[in-house]
Amino acid sequence: MTSQISNRVFALMFSALLSVQSFMAQTSSMEALVGQSLSQLQNPTAESYVNCVAQLQRVEAMYPDSVLPTYQLALQSLVFVVQYPADEQAERMLHEAEQRIARLKERQDVDPSDLHTLQGFYYTDLIVRNPALGATFYRDALEHFDKALRLNPDNLLAKQLQAQFMANMPGNN
């Protein structure tokens, strides 16, 4: 009887180990695909951002429960908008970034500092696309960057975006 229990426990442990290895392989695969998508941005152009976002959308569809593809999609869409605010794709990318940020807000496994960084960046993009909205969204952007840095003072992206925001917004030069 003890032998049967030991065999079952061993079988369960082995099964669990295989599941963990499968999950880790899947995570590594997903991270590799995200990295592959981002590698297109070594020489960034509007076209390379559009292609990167399209590839990230495929990765997100393949790994719908993973945060990384959704986060990177929102981030790269926001980068595109700030880099190419007049491009015909900018409005669509801004809207899709807003939707992804909303989805990330609903998840429990998202770093709140990263989420506030994305939200601050989103408000920055709104201002860049329409400077007349600066008075409306200036405070929102700053509050989100500040909150991101209060939650994680080492959040490099939040530091960089906040510094860029402060350096480039009218009245701060």
Tab-separated table of C-alpha atoms in Angstrom:
chain	number	residue	atom	x	y	z
A	1	MET	CA	0.000	0.000	0.000
A	2	THR	CA	2.798	2.409	0.909
A	3	SER	CA	4.446	1.557	-2.385
A	4	GLN	CA	1.282	2.485	-4.326
A	5	ILE	CA	1.000	5.801	-2.451
A	6	SER	CA	4.676	6.526	-3.069
A	7	ASN	CA	4.215	5.726	-6.754
A	8	ARG	CA	1.199	8.034	-6.966
A	9	VAL	CA	3.009	10.805	-5.135
A	10	PHE	CA	6.008	10.320	-7.406
A	11	ALA	CA	3.727	10.329	-10.472
A	12	LEU	CA	2.025	13.528	-9.284
A	13	MET	CA	5.364	15.175	-8.541
A	14	PHE	CA	6.702	14.116	-11.943
A	15	SER	CA	3.556	15.400	-13.633
A	16	ALA	CA	3.852	18.694	-11.742
A	17	LEU	CA	7.513	18.973	-12.723
A	18	LEU	CA	6.629	18.405	-16.382
A	19	SER	CA	3.894	21.042	-16.128
A	20	VAL	CA	6.336	23.541	-14.633
A	21	GLN	CA	8.895	22.753	-17.330
A	22	SER	CA	6.222	23.117	-19.998
A	23	PHE	CA	5.131	26.447	-18.491
A	24	MET	CA	8.751	27.636	-18.321
A	25	ALA	CA	9.356	26.569	-21.925
A	26	GLN	CA	6.170	28.361	-22.955
A	27	THR	CA	7.235	31.466	-21.027
A	28	SER	CA	10.698	31.329	-22.604
A	29	SER	CA	9.082	30.895	-26.008
A	30	MET	CA	6.768	33.811	-25.415
A	31	GLU	CA	9.612	36.009	-24.143
A	32	ALA	CA	11.686	35.048	-27.187
A	33	LEU	CA	8.820	35.996	-29.517
A	34	VAL	CA	8.373	39.332	-27.734
A	35	GLY	CA	12.119	39.945	-27.978
A	36	GLN	CA	12.052	39.063	-31.665
A	37	SER	CA	9.247	41.555	-32.220
A	38	LEU	CA	11.075	44.296	-30.338
A	39	SER	CA	14.306	43.643	-32.240
A	40	GLN	CA	12.694	45.313	-35.271
A	41	LEU	CA	13.041	48.594	-33.424
A	42	GLN	CA	16.840	48.698	-33.529
A	43	ASN	CA	16.497	51.205	-36.378
A	44	PRO	CA	13.054	52.601	-35.582
A	45	THR	CA	10.820	53.890	-38.312
A	46	ALA	CA	7.070	54.288	-38.438
A	47	GLU	CA	6.905	51.108	-40.502
A	48	SER	CA	9.056	49.113	-38.065
A	49	TYR	CA	6.786	50.161	-35.180
A	50	VAL	CA	3.681	49.129	-37.126
A	51	ASN	CA	5.310	45.766	-37.919
A	52	CYS	CA	6.439	45.312	-34.309
A	53	VAL	CA	2.926	46.024	-33.027
A	54	ALA	CA	1.444	43.565	-35.532
A	55	GLN	CA	3.870	40.847	-34.383
A	56	LEU	CA	3.153	41.612	-30.721
A	57	GLN	CA	-0.561	41.269	-31.450
A	58	ARG	CA	0.090	37.756	-32.739
A	59	VAL	CA	2.119	36.922	-29.624
A	60	GLU	CA	-0.650	38.324	-27.424
A	61	ALA	CA	-3.179	36.112	-29.225
A	62	MET	CA	-0.956	33.074	-28.689
A	63	TYR	CA	-0.441	33.860	-24.974
A	64	PRO	CA	-3.646	35.608	-23.849
A	65	ASP	CA	-2.945	34.983	-20.147
A	66	SER	CA	0.506	36.584	-20.212
A	67	VAL	CA	1.072	40.164	-19.149
A	68	LEU	CA	4.248	40.789	-21.148
A	69	PRO	CA	2.797	40.891	-24.689
A	70	THR	CA	-0.104	43.111	-23.618
A	71	TYR	CA	2.204	45.435	-21.691
A	72	GLN	CA	4.655	45.666	-24.602
A	73	LEU	CA	1.807	46.265	-27.059
A	74	ALA	CA	0.539	49.171	-24.990
A	75	LEU	CA	4.043	50.547	-24.516
A	76	GLN	CA	5.154	50.278	-28.148
A	77	SER	CA	1.855	51.740	-29.355
A	78	LEU	CA	2.383	54.715	-27.034
A	79	VAL	CA	5.985	55.108	-28.215
A	80	PHE	CA	4.743	55.110	-31.813
A	81	VAL	CA	2.190	57.828	-31.043
A	82	VAL	CA	4.710	60.093	-29.325
A	83	GLN	CA	7.227	59.565	-32.156
A	84	TYR	CA	4.748	59.898	-35.026
A	85	PRO	CA	1.734	61.836	-33.676
A	86	ALA	CA	0.511	62.911	-37.118
A	87	ASP	CA	0.767	59.436	-38.679
A	88	GLU	CA	-2.509	57.956	-39.895
A	89	GLN	CA	-1.989	54.963	-37.561
A	90	ALA	CA	-1.526	57.098	-34.416
A	91	GLU	CA	-5.185	57.435	-33.461
A	92	ARG	CA	-5.793	53.691	-33.796
A	93	MET	CA	-2.670	52.842	-31.795
A	94	LEU	CA	-3.611	55.316	-29.078
A	95	HIS	CA	-7.071	53.781	-28.813
A	96	GLU	CA	-5.663	50.235	-28.714
A	97	ALA	CA	-3.133	51.247	-26.041
A	98	GLU	CA	-5.989	52.679	-23.962
A	99	GLN	CA	-7.888	49.379	-24.276
A	100	ARG	CA	-4.853	47.329	-23.269
A	101	ILE	CA	-4.172	49.569	-20.277
A	102	ALA	CA	-7.790	49.043	-19.197
A	103	ARG	CA	-7.312	45.263	-19.499
A	104	LEU	CA	-4.076	45.410	-17.530
A	105	LYS	CA	-5.852	47.365	-14.759
A	106	GLU	CA	-8.222	44.429	-14.286
A	107	ARG	CA	-5.403	41.937	-13.717
A	108	GLN	CA	-3.916	41.106	-10.337
A	109	ASP	CA	-0.493	40.165	-11.693
A	110	VAL	CA	0.479	43.547	-13.136
A	111	ASP	CA	3.080	45.660	-11.369
A	112	PRO	CA	1.159	48.788	-10.249
A	113	SER	CA	4.227	50.952	-10.903
A	114	ASP	CA	4.348	49.760	-14.521
A	115	LEU	CA	0.631	50.358	-14.892
A	116	HIS	CA	0.913	53.953	-13.632
A	117	THR	CA	3.860	54.477	-15.970
A	118	LEU	CA	1.716	53.411	-18.939
A	119	GLN	CA	-1.125	55.637	-17.784
A	120	GLY	CA	1.180	58.648	-17.456
A	121	PHE	CA	2.560	57.911	-20.914
A	122	TYR	CA	-0.986	57.660	-22.306
A	123	TYR	CA	-1.823	61.153	-21.015
A	124	THR	CA	1.472	62.414	-22.436
A	125	ASP	CA	0.450	61.042	-25.830
A	126	LEU	CA	-2.914	62.781	-25.636
A	127	ILE	CA	-1.093	66.067	-25.067
A	128	VAL	CA	1.414	65.403	-27.860
A	129	ARG	CA	-1.390	64.615	-30.309
A	130	ASN	CA	-3.372	67.682	-29.269
A	131	PRO	CA	-1.364	70.292	-27.336
A	132	ALA	CA	-4.567	72.189	-26.529
A	133	LEU	CA	-5.365	69.313	-24.141
A	134	GLY	CA	-2.228	70.063	-22.135
A	135	ALA	CA	-4.084	71.945	-19.424
A	136	THR	CA	-6.551	69.077	-19.143
A	137	PHE	CA	-4.105	66.162	-18.913
A	138	TYR	CA	-0.847	67.686	-17.646
A	139	ARG	CA	-1.669	66.964	-14.007
A	140	ASP	CA	-2.898	63.424	-14.811
A	141	ALA	CA	0.355	62.538	-16.540
A	142	LEU	CA	2.481	63.916	-13.701
A	143	GLU	CA	0.373	62.225	-11.020
A	144	HIS	CA	0.739	58.832	-12.686
A	145	PHE	CA	4.502	59.198	-13.118
A	146	ASP	CA	4.802	60.349	-9.483
A	147	LYS	CA	2.716	57.428	-8.255
A	148	ALA	CA	4.734	54.966	-10.347
A	149	LEU	CA	7.923	56.269	-8.741
A	150	ARG	CA	6.456	56.230	-5.231
A	151	LEU	CA	5.512	52.578	-5.752
A	152	ASN	CA	8.895	51.721	-7.267
A	153	PRO	CA	11.601	54.388	-7.056
A	154	ASP	CA	13.780	52.207	-9.315
A	155	ASN	CA	11.301	52.160	-12.222
A	156	LEU	CA	13.670	53.362	-14.929
A	157	LEU	CA	10.981	53.831	-17.581
A	158	ALA	CA	8.894	55.992	-15.231
A	159	LYS	CA	11.975	58.096	-14.414
A	160	GLN	CA	12.837	58.542	-18.085
A	161	LEU	CA	9.289	59.361	-19.167
A	162	GLN	CA	8.781	61.795	-16.314
A	163	ALA	CA	12.063	63.552	-17.163
A	164	GLN	CA	11.122	63.744	-20.851
A	165	PHE	CA	7.665	65.008	-19.953
A	166	MET	CA	9.090	67.731	-17.710
A	167	ALA	CA	11.722	68.736	-20.269
A	168	ASN	CA	9.357	68.907	-23.249
A	169	MET	CA	6.088	70.279	-21.926
A	170	PRO	CA	5.466	73.967	-22.571
A	171	GLY	CA	6.382	76.175	-19.641
A	172	ASN	CA	8.975	73.726	-18.305
A	173	ASN	CA	11.867	74.696	-20.559
